Amino acid sequence: MIQVLLGDPGAGKSSLVLRFVKGQFVEFQESTIGAAFFSQTLVVNDATVKFEIWDTAGQERYHSLAPMYYRGAAAAIIVYDITNPASFDRAKKWVLELQAQGNPNMVMALAGNKADLLDDRKVAAEASV
Ligand SMILES: Nc1nc2c(ncn2[C@@H]2O[C@H](COP(=O)(O)OP(=O)(O)OP(=O)(O)O)[C@@H](O)[C@H]2O)c(=O)[nH]1
Ligand SMILES: [Mg+2]
């Protein structure tokens, strides 16, 4: 299953993938250039699922590359940082772009990242896209 992560720079896309694939977290994760590819095989309900993940770069100058990664994806995870309202606004734009230009069968999920920084939350849990 091909999956793509989209979202503001600094939202934590690479950190989520690194945790999922290697179980690691680094405090000073470098900003992604272009996109990075990861894969992870898991057994889910007796079925073996191979996740093939495109971790895209959030910086605006890479925006035009994004369709190359989301067009073939079965699922997209749009990541924002709960302490950063601008990242939530950017997430809404990704939803609109995927609705307009993505594969209509693609599953979309919105992930409010940096849940450990709850005291600094600036996007309400009930905020809607
Ligand atoms: N406190 C906290 N920090 C996080 C969390 N996830 C990521 N970070 C930090 O946020 C910074 C940015 O994370 P990245 O994973 O590089 O963000 P990104 O979305 O991949 O950014 P780009 O590659 O530039 O698009 C890093 O310094 C991470 O250590 C989290 O859940 N909690
Ligand atoms: Mg990254």
GROMACS .gro file of C-alpha atoms and ligand atoms in nm:
model
  162
    1MET     CA    1   0.000   0.000   0.000
    2ILE     CA    2   0.146   0.333  -0.104
    3GLN     CA    3   0.099   0.608   0.146
    4VAL     CA    4   0.195   0.974   0.142
    5LEU     CA    5   0.254   1.225   0.421
    6LEU     CA    6   0.181   1.591   0.353
    7GLY     CA    7   0.189   1.899   0.575
    8ASP     CA    8   0.365   2.214   0.689
    9PRO     CA    9   0.742   2.212   0.737
   10GLY     CA   10   0.808   2.125   1.099
   11ALA     CA   11   0.471   1.955   1.151
   12GLY     CA   12   0.655   1.630   1.220
   13LYS     CA   13   0.600   1.413   0.911
   14SER     CA   14   0.952   1.270   0.908
   15SER     CA   15   0.938   1.216   1.284
   16LEU     CA   16   0.615   1.016   1.251
   17VAL     CA   17   0.763   0.798   0.977
   18LEU     CA   18   1.088   0.746   1.166
   19ARG     CA   19   0.894   0.635   1.473
   20PHE     CA   20   0.676   0.400   1.265
   21VAL     CA   21   0.963   0.246   1.070
   22LYS     CA   22   1.253   0.251   1.318
   23GLY     CA   23   1.094   0.325   1.656
   24GLN     CA   24   1.318   0.629   1.694
   25PHE     CA   25   1.274   0.999   1.769
   26VAL     CA   26   1.536   1.267   1.713
   27GLU     CA   27   1.500   1.611   1.863
   28PHE     CA   28   1.673   1.789   1.575
   29GLN     CA   29   1.528   1.621   1.270
   30GLU     CA   30   1.653   1.778   0.947
   31SER     CA   31   1.403   1.934   0.712
   32THR     CA   32   1.326   1.699   0.423
   33ILE     CA   33   1.452   1.788   0.076
   34GLY     CA   34   1.219   1.679  -0.207
   35ALA     CA   35   1.083   1.360  -0.052
   36ALA     CA   36   1.209   1.051   0.127
   37PHE     CA   37   1.092   0.692   0.080
   38PHE     CA   38   1.043   0.438   0.359
   39SER     CA   39   0.889   0.095   0.380
   40GLN     CA   40   0.763  -0.114   0.666
   41THR     CA   41   0.595  -0.453   0.665
   42LEU     CA   42   0.341  -0.532   0.935
   43VAL     CA   43   0.108  -0.821   1.005
   44VAL     CA   44  -0.242  -0.679   1.056
   45ASN     CA   45  -0.524  -0.926   1.139
   46ASP     CA   46  -0.325  -1.218   0.991
   47ALA     CA   47  -0.261  -1.029   0.668
   48THR     CA   48   0.083  -0.903   0.579
   49VAL     CA   49   0.074  -0.540   0.473
   50LYS     CA   50   0.369  -0.365   0.317
   51PHE     CA   51   0.355   0.009   0.373
   52GLU     CA   52   0.544   0.210   0.114
   53ILE     CA   53   0.561   0.563   0.243
   54TRP     CA   54   0.650   0.888   0.072
   55ASP     CA   55   0.755   1.144   0.329
   56THR     CA   56   0.725   1.470   0.137
   57ALA     CA   57   0.902   1.798   0.207
   58GLY     CA   58   0.674   2.063   0.357
   59GLN     CA   59   0.866   2.365   0.231
   60GLU     CA   60   0.662   2.561  -0.021
   61ARG     CA   61   0.933   2.544  -0.287
   62TYR     CA   62   0.869   2.168  -0.313
   63HIS     CA   63   0.491   2.203  -0.344
   64SER     CA   64   0.491   2.141  -0.719
   65LEU     CA   65   0.647   1.795  -0.661
   66ALA     CA   66   0.365   1.678  -0.433
   67PRO     CA   67   0.129   1.541  -0.703
   68MET     CA   68   0.399   1.294  -0.810
   69TYR     CA   69   0.374   1.139  -0.466
   70TYR     CA   70   0.003   1.164  -0.386
   71ARG     CA   71  -0.131   1.059  -0.726
   72GLY     CA   72  -0.044   0.694  -0.682
   73ALA     CA   73  -0.119   0.680  -0.310
   74ALA     CA   74  -0.393   0.468  -0.153
   75ALA     CA   75  -0.383   0.681   0.162
   76ALA     CA   76  -0.266   1.028   0.259
   77ILE     CA   77  -0.187   1.144   0.609
   78ILE     CA   78  -0.204   1.521   0.642
   79VAL     CA   79  -0.002   1.629   0.942
   80TYR     CA   80  -0.026   1.952   1.141
   81ASP     CA   81   0.126   2.073   1.467
   82ILE     CA   82  -0.135   2.135   1.739
   83THR     CA   83   0.071   2.431   1.869
   84ASN     CA   84   0.079   2.600   1.527
   85PRO     CA   85  -0.248   2.736   1.376
   86ALA     CA   86  -0.074   2.816   1.046
   87SER     CA   87   0.006   2.448   1.007
   88PHE     CA   88  -0.365   2.367   1.053
   89ASP     CA   89  -0.457   2.623   0.785
   90ARG     CA   90  -0.204   2.455   0.555
   91ALA     CA   91  -0.359   2.117   0.636
   92LYS     CA   92  -0.700   2.245   0.521
   93LYS     CA   93  -0.544   2.351   0.192
   94TRP     CA   94  -0.399   2.003   0.146
   95VAL     CA   95  -0.745   1.852   0.199
   96LEU     CA   96  -0.889   2.081  -0.069
   97GLU     CA   97  -0.606   2.003  -0.309
   98LEU     CA   98  -0.643   1.628  -0.261
   99GLN     CA   99  -1.021   1.646  -0.300
  100ALA     CA  100  -0.975   1.836  -0.625
  101GLN     CA  101  -0.674   1.656  -0.771
  102GLY     CA  102  -0.610   1.335  -0.579
  103ASN     CA  103  -0.730   0.987  -0.657
  104PRO     CA  104  -1.102   0.983  -0.556
  105ASN     CA  105  -1.060   0.647  -0.379
  106MET     CA  106  -0.774   0.770  -0.165
  107VAL     CA  107  -0.827   0.752   0.210
  108MET     CA  108  -0.734   1.076   0.388
  109ALA     CA  109  -0.643   1.111   0.752
  110LEU     CA  110  -0.566   1.426   0.947
  111ALA     CA  111  -0.304   1.392   1.222
  112GLY     CA  112  -0.267   1.657   1.495
  113ASN     CA  113   0.096   1.602   1.592
  114LYS     CA  114   0.304   1.711   1.895
  115ALA     CA  115   0.042   1.579   2.134
  116ASP     CA  116   0.304   1.597   2.412
  117LEU     CA  117   0.288   1.980   2.389
  118LEU     CA  118  -0.075   1.985   2.503
  119ASP     CA  119  -0.017   2.283   2.736
  120ASP     CA  120   0.077   2.487   2.431
  121ARG     CA  121  -0.215   2.369   2.215
  122LYS     CA  122  -0.341   2.643   1.982
  123VAL     CA  123  -0.564   2.437   1.754
  124ALA     CA  124  -0.876   2.314   1.936
  125ALA     CA  125  -0.929   1.939   1.932
  126GLU     CA  126  -1.277   2.002   1.788
  127ALA     CA  127  -1.152   2.242   1.517
  128SER     CA  128  -1.292   2.138   1.181
  129VAL     CA  129  -1.136   2.125   0.841
  130LIG     N1  130   0.762   1.799   2.101
  130LIG     C1  131   0.750   1.736   1.985
  130LIG     N2  132   0.835   1.767   1.885
  130LIG     C2  133   0.821   1.701   1.769
  130LIG     C3  134   0.721   1.600   1.750
  130LIG     N3  135   0.730   1.554   1.623
  130LIG     C4  136   0.833   1.621   1.566
  130LIG     N4  137   0.887   1.710   1.654
  130LIG     C5  138   1.000   1.802   1.627
  130LIG     O1  139   0.959   1.896   1.528
  130LIG     C6  140   1.066   1.925   1.440
  130LIG     C7  141   1.025   1.905   1.296
  130LIG     O2  142   0.996   1.767   1.274
  130LIG     P1  143   1.010   1.699   1.131
  130LIG     O3  144   0.969   1.557   1.149
  130LIG     O4  145   1.141   1.726   1.070
  130LIG     O5  146   0.898   1.780   1.049
  130LIG     P2  147   0.860   1.762   0.896
  130LIG     O6  148   0.711   1.776   0.889
  130LIG     O7  149   0.917   1.637   0.841
  130LIG     O8  150   0.927   1.890   0.827
  130LIG     P3  151   0.972   1.909   0.673
  130LIG     O9  152   1.055   1.792   0.635
  130LIG    O10  153   1.048   2.039   0.669
  130LIG    O11  154   0.847   1.920   0.592
  130LIG     C8  155   1.184   1.835   1.480
  130LIG    O12  156   1.277   1.910   1.553
  130LIG     C9  157   1.121   1.729   1.567
  130LIG    O13  158   1.208   1.684   1.668
  130LIG    C10  159   0.634   1.570   1.858
  130LIG    O14  160   0.544   1.485   1.853
  130LIG     N5  161   0.655   1.642   1.973
  131MG      MG  162   1.047   1.602   0.691
   0.00000   0.00000   0.00000
